[in-house]
Coordinates of C-alpha atoms and ligand atoms in Angstrom, one line a residue:
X5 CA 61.1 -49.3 24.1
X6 CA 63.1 -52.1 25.2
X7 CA 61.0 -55.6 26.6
X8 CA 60.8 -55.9 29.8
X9 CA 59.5 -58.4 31.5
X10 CA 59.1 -59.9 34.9
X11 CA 59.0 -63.2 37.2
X12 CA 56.3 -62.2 40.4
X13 CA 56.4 -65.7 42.7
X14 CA 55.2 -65.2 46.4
X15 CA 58.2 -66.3 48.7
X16 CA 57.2 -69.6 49.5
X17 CA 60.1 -71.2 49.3
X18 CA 59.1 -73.6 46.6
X19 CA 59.1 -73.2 43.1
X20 CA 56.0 -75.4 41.6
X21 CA 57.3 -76.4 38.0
X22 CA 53.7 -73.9 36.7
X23 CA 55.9 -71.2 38.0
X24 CA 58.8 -72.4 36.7
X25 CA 57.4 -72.7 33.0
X26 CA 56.0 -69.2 33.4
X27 CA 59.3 -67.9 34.6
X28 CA 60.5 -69.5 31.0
X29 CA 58.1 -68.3 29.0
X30 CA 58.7 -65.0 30.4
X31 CA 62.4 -65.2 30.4
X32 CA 62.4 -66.2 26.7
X33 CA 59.9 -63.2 25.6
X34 CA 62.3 -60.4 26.9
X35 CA 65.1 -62.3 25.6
X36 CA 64.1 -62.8 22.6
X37 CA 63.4 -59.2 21.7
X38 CA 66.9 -58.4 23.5
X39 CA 65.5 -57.3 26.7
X40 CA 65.3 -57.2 30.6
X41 CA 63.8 -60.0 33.0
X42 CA 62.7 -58.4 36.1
X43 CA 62.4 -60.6 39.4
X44 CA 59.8 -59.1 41.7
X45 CA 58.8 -60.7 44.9
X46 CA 54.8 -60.4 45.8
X47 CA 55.1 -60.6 49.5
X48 CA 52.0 -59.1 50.2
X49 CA 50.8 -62.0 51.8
X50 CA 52.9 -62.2 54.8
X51 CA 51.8 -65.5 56.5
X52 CA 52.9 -67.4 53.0
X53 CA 56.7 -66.1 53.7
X54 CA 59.0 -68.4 54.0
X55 CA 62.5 -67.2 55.1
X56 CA 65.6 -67.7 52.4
X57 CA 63.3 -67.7 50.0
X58 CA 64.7 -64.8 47.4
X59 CA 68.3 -66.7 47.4
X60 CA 66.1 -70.3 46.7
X61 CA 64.8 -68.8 43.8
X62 CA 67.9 -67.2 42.8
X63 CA 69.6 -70.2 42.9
X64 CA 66.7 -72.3 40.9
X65 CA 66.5 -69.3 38.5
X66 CA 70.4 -69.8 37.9
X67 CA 70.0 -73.8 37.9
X68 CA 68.0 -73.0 35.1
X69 CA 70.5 -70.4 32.9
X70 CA 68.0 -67.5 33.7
X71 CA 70.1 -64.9 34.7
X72 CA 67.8 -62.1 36.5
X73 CA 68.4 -58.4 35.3
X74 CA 66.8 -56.9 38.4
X75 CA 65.7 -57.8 41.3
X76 CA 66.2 -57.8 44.9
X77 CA 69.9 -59.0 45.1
X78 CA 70.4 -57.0 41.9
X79 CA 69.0 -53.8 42.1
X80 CA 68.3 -52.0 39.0
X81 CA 66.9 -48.5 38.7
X82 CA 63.1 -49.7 39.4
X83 CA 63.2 -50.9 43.0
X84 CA 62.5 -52.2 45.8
X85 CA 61.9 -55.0 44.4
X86 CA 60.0 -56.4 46.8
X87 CA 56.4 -55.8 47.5
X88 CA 56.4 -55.3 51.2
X89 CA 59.3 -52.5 50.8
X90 CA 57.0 -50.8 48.7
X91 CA 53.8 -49.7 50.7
X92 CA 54.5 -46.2 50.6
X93 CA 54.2 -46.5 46.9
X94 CA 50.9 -48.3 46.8
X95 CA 49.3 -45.8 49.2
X96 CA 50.4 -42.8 47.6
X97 CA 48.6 -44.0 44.3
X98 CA 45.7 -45.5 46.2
X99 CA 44.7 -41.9 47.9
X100 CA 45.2 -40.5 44.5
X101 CA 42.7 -42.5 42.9
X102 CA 40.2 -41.6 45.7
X103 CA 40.8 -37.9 45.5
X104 CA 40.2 -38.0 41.3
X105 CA 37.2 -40.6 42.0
X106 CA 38.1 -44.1 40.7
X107 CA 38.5 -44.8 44.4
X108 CA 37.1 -44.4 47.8
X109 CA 37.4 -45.1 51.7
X110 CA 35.2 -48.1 52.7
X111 CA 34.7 -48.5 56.3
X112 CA 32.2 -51.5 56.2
X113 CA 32.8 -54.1 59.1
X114 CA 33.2 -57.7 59.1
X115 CA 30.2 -58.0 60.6
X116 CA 28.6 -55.6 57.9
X117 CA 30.1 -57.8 54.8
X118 CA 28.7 -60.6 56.4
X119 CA 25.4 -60.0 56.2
X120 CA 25.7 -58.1 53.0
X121 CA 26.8 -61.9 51.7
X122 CA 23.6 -63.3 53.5
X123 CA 21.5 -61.1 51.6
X124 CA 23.5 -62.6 48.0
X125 CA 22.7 -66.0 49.1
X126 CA 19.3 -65.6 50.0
X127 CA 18.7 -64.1 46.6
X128 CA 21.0 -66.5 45.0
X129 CA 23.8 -64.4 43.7
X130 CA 27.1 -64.4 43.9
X131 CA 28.2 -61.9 46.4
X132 CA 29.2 -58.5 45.3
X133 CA 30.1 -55.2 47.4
X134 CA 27.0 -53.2 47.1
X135 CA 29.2 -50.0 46.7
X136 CA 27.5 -48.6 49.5
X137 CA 31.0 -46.4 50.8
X138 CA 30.9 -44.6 47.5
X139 CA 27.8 -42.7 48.8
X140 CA 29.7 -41.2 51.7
X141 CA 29.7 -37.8 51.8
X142 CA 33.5 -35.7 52.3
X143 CA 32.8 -34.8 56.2
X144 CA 31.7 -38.3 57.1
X145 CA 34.7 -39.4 56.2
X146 CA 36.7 -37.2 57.8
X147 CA 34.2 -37.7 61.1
X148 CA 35.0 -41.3 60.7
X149 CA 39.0 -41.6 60.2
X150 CA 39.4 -38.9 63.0
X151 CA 36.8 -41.8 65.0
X152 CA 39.9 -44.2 64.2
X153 CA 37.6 -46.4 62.0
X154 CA 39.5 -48.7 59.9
X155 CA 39.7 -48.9 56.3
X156 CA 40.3 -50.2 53.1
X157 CA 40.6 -48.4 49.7
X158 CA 38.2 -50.0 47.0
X159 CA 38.4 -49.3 43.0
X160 CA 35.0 -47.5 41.6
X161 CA 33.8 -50.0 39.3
X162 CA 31.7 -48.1 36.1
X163 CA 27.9 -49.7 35.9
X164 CA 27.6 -49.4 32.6
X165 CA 29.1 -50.9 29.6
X166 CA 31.3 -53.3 28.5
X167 CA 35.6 -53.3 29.2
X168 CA 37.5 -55.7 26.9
X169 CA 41.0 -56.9 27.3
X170 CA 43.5 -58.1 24.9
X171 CA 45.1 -61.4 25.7
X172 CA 47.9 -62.5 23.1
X173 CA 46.7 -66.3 24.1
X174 CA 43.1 -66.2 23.9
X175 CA 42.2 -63.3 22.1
X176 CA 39.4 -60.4 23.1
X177 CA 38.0 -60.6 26.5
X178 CA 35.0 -58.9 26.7
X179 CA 32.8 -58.6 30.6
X180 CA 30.3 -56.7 31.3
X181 CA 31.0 -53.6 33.7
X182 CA 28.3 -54.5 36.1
X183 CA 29.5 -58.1 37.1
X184 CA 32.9 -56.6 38.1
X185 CA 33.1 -55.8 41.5
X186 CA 34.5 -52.6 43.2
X187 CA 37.8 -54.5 44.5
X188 CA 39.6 -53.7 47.5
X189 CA 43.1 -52.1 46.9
X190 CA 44.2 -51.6 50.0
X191 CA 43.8 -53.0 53.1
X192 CA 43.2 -51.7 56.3
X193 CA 46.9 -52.7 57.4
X194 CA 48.2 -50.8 54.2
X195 CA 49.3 -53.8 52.1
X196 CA 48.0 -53.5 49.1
X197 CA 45.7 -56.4 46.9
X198 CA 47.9 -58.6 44.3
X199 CA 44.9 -56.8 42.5
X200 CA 46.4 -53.4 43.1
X201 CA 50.1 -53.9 43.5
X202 CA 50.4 -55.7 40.0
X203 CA 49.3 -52.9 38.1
X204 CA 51.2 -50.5 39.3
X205 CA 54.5 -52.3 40.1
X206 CA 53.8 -53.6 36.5
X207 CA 54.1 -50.0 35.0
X208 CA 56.7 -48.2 37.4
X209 CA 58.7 -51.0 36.7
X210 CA 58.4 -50.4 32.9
X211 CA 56.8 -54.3 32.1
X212 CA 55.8 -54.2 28.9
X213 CA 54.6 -58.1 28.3
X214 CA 52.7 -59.3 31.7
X215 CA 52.6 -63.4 31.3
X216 CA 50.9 -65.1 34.2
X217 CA 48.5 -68.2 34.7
X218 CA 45.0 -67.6 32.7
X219 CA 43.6 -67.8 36.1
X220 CA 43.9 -63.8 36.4
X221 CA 42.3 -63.6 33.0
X222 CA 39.4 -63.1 33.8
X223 CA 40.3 -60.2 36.7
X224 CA 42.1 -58.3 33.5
X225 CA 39.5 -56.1 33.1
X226 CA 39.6 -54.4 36.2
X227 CA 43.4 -54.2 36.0
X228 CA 42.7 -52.4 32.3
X229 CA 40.5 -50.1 34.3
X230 CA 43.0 -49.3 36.3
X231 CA 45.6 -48.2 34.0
X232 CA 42.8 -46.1 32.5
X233 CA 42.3 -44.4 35.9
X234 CA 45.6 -43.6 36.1
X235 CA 46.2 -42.6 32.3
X236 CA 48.9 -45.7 31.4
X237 CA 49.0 -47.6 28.9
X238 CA 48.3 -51.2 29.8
X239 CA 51.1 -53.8 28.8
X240 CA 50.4 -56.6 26.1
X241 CA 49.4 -59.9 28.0
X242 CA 49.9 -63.1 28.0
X243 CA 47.8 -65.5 29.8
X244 CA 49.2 -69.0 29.7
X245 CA 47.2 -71.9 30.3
X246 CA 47.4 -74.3 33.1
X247 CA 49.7 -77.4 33.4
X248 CA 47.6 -80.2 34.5
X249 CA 48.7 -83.4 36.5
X250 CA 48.0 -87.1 34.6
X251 CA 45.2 -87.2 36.5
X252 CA 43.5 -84.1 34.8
X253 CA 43.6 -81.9 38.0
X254 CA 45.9 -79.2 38.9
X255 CA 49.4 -80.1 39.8
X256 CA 49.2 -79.1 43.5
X257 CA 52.3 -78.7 45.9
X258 CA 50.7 -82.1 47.5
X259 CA 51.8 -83.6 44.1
X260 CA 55.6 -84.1 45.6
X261 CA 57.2 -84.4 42.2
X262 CA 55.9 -81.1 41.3
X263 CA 58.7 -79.1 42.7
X264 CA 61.5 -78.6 40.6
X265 CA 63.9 -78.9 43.6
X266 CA 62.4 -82.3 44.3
X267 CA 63.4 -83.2 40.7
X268 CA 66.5 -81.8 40.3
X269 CA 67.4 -84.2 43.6
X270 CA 66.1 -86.9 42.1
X271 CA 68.5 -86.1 39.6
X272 CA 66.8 -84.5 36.3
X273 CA 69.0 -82.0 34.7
X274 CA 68.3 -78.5 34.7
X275 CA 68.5 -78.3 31.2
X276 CA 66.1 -81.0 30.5
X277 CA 63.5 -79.5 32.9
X278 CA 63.8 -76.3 31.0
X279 CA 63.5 -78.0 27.4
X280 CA 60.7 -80.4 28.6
X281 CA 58.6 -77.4 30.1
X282 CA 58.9 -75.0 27.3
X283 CA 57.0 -77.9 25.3
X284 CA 54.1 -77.9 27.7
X285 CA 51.7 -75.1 25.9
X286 CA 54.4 -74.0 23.3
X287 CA 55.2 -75.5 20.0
X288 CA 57.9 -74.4 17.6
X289 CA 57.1 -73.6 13.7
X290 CA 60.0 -76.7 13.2
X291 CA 59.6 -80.0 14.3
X292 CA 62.1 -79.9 17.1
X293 CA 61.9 -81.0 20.6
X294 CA 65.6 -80.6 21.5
X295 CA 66.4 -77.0 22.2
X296 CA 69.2 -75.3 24.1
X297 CA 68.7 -72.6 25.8
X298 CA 69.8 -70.1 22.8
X299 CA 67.6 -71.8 20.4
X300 CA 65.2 -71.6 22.8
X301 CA 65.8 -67.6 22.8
X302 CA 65.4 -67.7 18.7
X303 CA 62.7 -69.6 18.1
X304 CA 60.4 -68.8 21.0
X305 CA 57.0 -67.0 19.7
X306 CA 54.5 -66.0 22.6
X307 CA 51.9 -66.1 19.6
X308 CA 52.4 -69.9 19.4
X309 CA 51.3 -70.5 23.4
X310 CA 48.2 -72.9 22.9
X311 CA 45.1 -72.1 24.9
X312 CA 44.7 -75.7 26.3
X313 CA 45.7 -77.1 29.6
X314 CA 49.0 -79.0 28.9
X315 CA 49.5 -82.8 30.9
X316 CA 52.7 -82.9 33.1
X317 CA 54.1 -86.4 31.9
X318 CA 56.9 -87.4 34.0
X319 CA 57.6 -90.5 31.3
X320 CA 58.1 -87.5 28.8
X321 CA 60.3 -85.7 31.2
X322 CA 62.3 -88.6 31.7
X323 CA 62.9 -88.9 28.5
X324 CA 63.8 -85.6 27.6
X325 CA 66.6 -86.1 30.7
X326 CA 68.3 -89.0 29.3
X327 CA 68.7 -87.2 25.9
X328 CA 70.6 -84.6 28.1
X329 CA 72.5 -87.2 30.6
X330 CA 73.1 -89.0 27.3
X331 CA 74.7 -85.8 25.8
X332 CA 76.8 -85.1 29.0
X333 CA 80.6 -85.5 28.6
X334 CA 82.2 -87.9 30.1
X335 CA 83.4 -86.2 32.9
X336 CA 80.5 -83.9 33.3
X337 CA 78.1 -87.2 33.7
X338 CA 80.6 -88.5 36.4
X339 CA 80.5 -85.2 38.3
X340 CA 76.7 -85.4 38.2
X341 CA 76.2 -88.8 38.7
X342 CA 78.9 -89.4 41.5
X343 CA 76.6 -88.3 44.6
X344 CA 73.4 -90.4 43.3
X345 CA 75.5 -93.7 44.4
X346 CA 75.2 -94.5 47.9
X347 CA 76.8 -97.9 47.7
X348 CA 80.0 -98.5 49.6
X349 CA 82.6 -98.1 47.7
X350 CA 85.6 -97.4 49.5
X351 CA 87.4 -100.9 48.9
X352 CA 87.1 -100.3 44.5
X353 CA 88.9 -98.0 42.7
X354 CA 88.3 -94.8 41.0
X355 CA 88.6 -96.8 37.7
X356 CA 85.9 -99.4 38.3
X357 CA 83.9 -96.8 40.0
X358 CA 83.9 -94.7 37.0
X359 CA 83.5 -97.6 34.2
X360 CA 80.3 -98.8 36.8
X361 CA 78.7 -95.3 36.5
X362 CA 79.8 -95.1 32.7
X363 CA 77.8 -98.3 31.9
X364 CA 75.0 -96.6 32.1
X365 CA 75.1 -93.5 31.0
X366 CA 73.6 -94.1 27.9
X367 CA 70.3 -95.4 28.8
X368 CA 69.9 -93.9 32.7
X369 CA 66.6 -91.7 33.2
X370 CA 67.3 -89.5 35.9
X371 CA 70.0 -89.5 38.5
X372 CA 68.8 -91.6 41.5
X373 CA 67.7 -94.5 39.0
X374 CA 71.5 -95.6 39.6
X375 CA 71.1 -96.8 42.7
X376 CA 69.0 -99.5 42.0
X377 CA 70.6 -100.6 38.7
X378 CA 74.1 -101.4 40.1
X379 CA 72.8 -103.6 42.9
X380 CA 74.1 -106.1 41.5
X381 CA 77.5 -105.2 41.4
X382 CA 77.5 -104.6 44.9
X383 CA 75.3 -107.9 46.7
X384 CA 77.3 -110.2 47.9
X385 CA 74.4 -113.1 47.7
X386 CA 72.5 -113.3 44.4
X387 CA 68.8 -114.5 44.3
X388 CA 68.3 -116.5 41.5
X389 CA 64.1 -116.9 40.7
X390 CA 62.4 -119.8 39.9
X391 CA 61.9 -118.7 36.8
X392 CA 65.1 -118.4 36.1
X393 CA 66.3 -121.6 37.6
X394 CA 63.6 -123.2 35.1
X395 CA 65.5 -121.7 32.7
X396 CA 68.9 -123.0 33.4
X397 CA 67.6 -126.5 33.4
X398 CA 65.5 -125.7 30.3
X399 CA 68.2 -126.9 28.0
X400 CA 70.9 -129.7 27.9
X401 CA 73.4 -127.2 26.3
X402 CA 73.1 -124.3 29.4
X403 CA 75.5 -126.8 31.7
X404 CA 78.4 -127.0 28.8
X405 CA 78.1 -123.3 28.1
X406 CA 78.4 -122.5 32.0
X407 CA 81.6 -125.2 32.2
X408 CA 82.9 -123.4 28.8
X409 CA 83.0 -120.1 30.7
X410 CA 84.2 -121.7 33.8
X411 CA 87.0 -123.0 31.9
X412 CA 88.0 -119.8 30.0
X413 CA 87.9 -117.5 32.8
X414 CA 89.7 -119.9 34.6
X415 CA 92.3 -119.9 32.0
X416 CA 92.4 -115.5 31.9
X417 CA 95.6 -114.3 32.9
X418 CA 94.4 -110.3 32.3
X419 CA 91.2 -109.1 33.9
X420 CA 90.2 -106.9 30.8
X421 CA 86.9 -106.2 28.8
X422 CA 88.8 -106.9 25.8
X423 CA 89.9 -110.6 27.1
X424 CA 85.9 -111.6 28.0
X425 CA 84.9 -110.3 24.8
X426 CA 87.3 -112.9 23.9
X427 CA 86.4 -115.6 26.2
X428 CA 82.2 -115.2 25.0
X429 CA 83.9 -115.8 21.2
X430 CA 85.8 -118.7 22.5
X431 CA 82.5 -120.2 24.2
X432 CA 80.3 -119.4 21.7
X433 CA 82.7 -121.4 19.2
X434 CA 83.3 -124.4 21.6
X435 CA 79.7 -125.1 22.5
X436 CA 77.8 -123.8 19.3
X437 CA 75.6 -121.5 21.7
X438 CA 73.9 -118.6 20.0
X439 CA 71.9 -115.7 21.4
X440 CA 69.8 -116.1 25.0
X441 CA 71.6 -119.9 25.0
X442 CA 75.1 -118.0 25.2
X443 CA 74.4 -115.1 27.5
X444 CA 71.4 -116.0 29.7
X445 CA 73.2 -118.7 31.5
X446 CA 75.7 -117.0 32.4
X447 CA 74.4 -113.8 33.6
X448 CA 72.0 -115.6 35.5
X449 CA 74.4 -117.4 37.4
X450 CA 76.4 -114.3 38.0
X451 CA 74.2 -111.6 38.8
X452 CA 71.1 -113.7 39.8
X453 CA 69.2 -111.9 36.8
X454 CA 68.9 -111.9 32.8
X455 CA 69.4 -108.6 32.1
X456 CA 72.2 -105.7 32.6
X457 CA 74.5 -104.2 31.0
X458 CA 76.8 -105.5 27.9
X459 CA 77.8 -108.9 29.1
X460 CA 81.7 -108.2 28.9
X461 CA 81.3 -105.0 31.4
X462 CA 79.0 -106.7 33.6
X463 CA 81.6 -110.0 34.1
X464 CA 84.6 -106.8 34.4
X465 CA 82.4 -105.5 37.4
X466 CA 81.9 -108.5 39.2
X467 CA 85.4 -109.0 39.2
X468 CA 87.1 -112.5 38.4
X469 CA 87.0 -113.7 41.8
X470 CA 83.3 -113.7 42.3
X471 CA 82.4 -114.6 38.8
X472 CA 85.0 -117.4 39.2
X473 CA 82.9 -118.6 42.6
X474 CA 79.3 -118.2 41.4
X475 CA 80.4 -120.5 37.8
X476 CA 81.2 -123.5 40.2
Ligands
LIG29 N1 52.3 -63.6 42.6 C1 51.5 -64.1 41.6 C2 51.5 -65.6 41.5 O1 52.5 -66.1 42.1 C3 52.0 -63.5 40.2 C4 51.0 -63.4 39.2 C5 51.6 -62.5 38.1 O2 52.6 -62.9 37.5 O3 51.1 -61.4 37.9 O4 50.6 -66.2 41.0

């Protein structure tokens, strides 16, 4: 049987970077064994949805070289795709459960729940449906649907015994029947429960691996009863554990930078998300962190998931992105780079532009960080500290080395990066400056501060006019 399977995100119209990594893990199982990844929309809950939301997580899905196999814009033989397209499905299998008993009608009110969870509280236990539907006898159920009594479909729990679950990740999970309530599977407005809907999309849809947050681990059970009930086999699961913020909490949708679409405008590669999230719960057998996408597909083993919360690290992220910016071509890097700049520009060139946003290509960690760092090819005041103006009256020498440059630059008939590589040489040789004594004062006086890029691009930038100006 071939491995199948599948993404289930609500439509929310944000894709949290837990759901992404899931969405990896999962795309990397079926791949791995040369199978399907399945995209399945839970829509169950209708106030979450959140219109364009399939193509948004298309398009995030293709960002991230995960091409879906099926799903709602590419229907395979399985569909709808979509939960709220399916409801005739879920009831059908709902009222079959009820007529073989693993099911029944529950007409219990609000108000009746309510007090039913008064009674748990006064005796200090967490509330649980007593069951009480499941007592109801064949005619007062009919008496009561031809009343026009709402209800909702809830699974028969057994009293007895134990149920234990397989979990690739954490092992054997073993509950007790009695703690596990008898769950509502469908509602009284005919949408079914995730509860319901998982298990049997999950098997009409062929899933053989479910892998989903270990926050429906401990819900498994009843799932496996399900699939008993209904005489499938349950698929292997995966239960991955939580990505936690630096903070130790959950990364919430409040936690901006928790989106990958905020990222990926900020500027971090798809790639580099990809390759930095895989690492968050997963290791390798090798010692690699680098991994493209097919190596990614070879070497990923679901048995090597760990069972503790990962830390979300943007400081590792970022440094997983320059590796990729850093391995861009040159053209690529311009293409992506380009839109981060918002400076005006329209009185340079292409050329300058280009060797501006080339300077830095080596050493930038995500896209808008550009913005900032060419500032000072673009002001036309400098501010020079008071630090720094300490500095240039530190030493005697700094006045003769600025005069040296002054000089040289003065005497440059062709503006090239070449010709001021020359004319540091030429200083450094006059004036017998080495190290901060050669570059320090001159950067200062031209960009207002010590550092930037490799002194002969930065004078290039500035441009021989300004450079010229700021020396006297
Ligand atoms: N819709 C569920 C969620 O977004 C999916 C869980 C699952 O993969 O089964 O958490």
């Amino acid at each position: 049987m071939s491995t199948r399977t599948r993404f289930a995100p609500s439509p929310t119209g944000f894709m949290h970077i837990g759901n992404l990594r899931t969405a990896i893990f999962e795309y990397l199982v079926a791949k791995h064994n040369g199978g399907e990844f399945i995209l399945r929309i839970e829509d169950t809950d209708q106030n979450r949805k959140v219109e364009g939301a399939i193509d948004f997580i298309y398009n995030t899905l293709k960002l991230c070289h995960m091409d879906i196999d099926e799903g709602p814009n590419n229907a395979g033989k399985y569909g709808p795709y979509i939960q709220s397209e399916r409801l005739d499905i879920y009831k059908k299998y709902a009222e079959w459960l009820v007529e073989e008993g693993h099911a029944y009608y529950c007409f219990c009110t609000k108000e009746t729940l309510e007090e039913m969870r008064k009674l748990c509280d006064a005796r200090k236990v967490p509330f649980m449906y007593d069951g009480r539907c499941s007592n109801l006898s064949k005619e007062e159920i009919e008496e009561k649907i031809k009343n026009g009594e709402k209800y909702v479909i809830r699974q028969k729990m057994p009293k007895y015994g134990y149920s234990i679950v397989h979990d690739v990740v954490y092992g054997d999970v073993k509950v007790e029947n009695k703690i596990l309530e008898d769950q509502i599977l469908l509602k009284s407005d005919g949408y079914p429960t995730y509860n319901f809907a998982n298990v049997v999309d999950d098997h009409l849809m062929g899933i053989t691996h479910v892998i989903r947050g270990n926050e429906y681990l401990a819900q498994t059970p009843k799932y496996n009863l399900l699939y008993e009930a209904f005489g499938w086999e349950a698929p292997t699961y995966i239960h991955v554990p939580m990505v936690l913020g630096s903070d130790g909490n959950k990364l919430s949708k409040r936690n901006g930078d928790a989106s990958f679409m905020d990222l990926y405008n900020e500027g971090y590669l798809p790639s580099a998300i990809v390759n930095y999230l895989v690492l968050l719960g997963w290791s390798p057998k090798e010692n690699q962190e680098l991994f493209t996408m097919d190596e990614l597909i070879q070497a990923f083993d679901e048995k090597r998931i760990s069972k503790s919360p990962a830390t979300y690290d943007i400081k590792k992220l970022q440094w997983f992105n320059q590796k990729y910016i850093k391995n861009l071509k040159d053209d690529e890097y311009l293409e992506f780079i380009r839109p981060f700049l918002t400076h005006d520009v329209s009185d340079k060139s292409e050329e300058w532009i280009n060797k501006l946003l080339l300077i830095y290509k080596d050493h930038l960690s995500y896209g808008k960080e550009i913005d900032e760092l060419v500032n000072i090819f673009f002001n036309d005041e400098i501010n020079i500290s008071k630090e720094n103006e300490e500095f240039l009256n530190s030493d005697e020498i700094i006045p003769t080395v600025i005069n040296a440059y002054r000089e040289e630059i003065s005497n440059l008939d062709d503006w090239t990066i070449e010709n001021l590589a020359e004319v540091i040489n030429k200083v450094k040789e006059k004036t017998g400056a080495k190290g901060k004594l050669l570059y320090m004062p001159i950067r200062i006086k031209i960009s207002g501060v010590e550092h930037g890029p490799e002194l002969p691009d930065e004078l290039y930038l500035i441009g021989k006019e300004k450079v010229t100006q700021r020396l006297s």
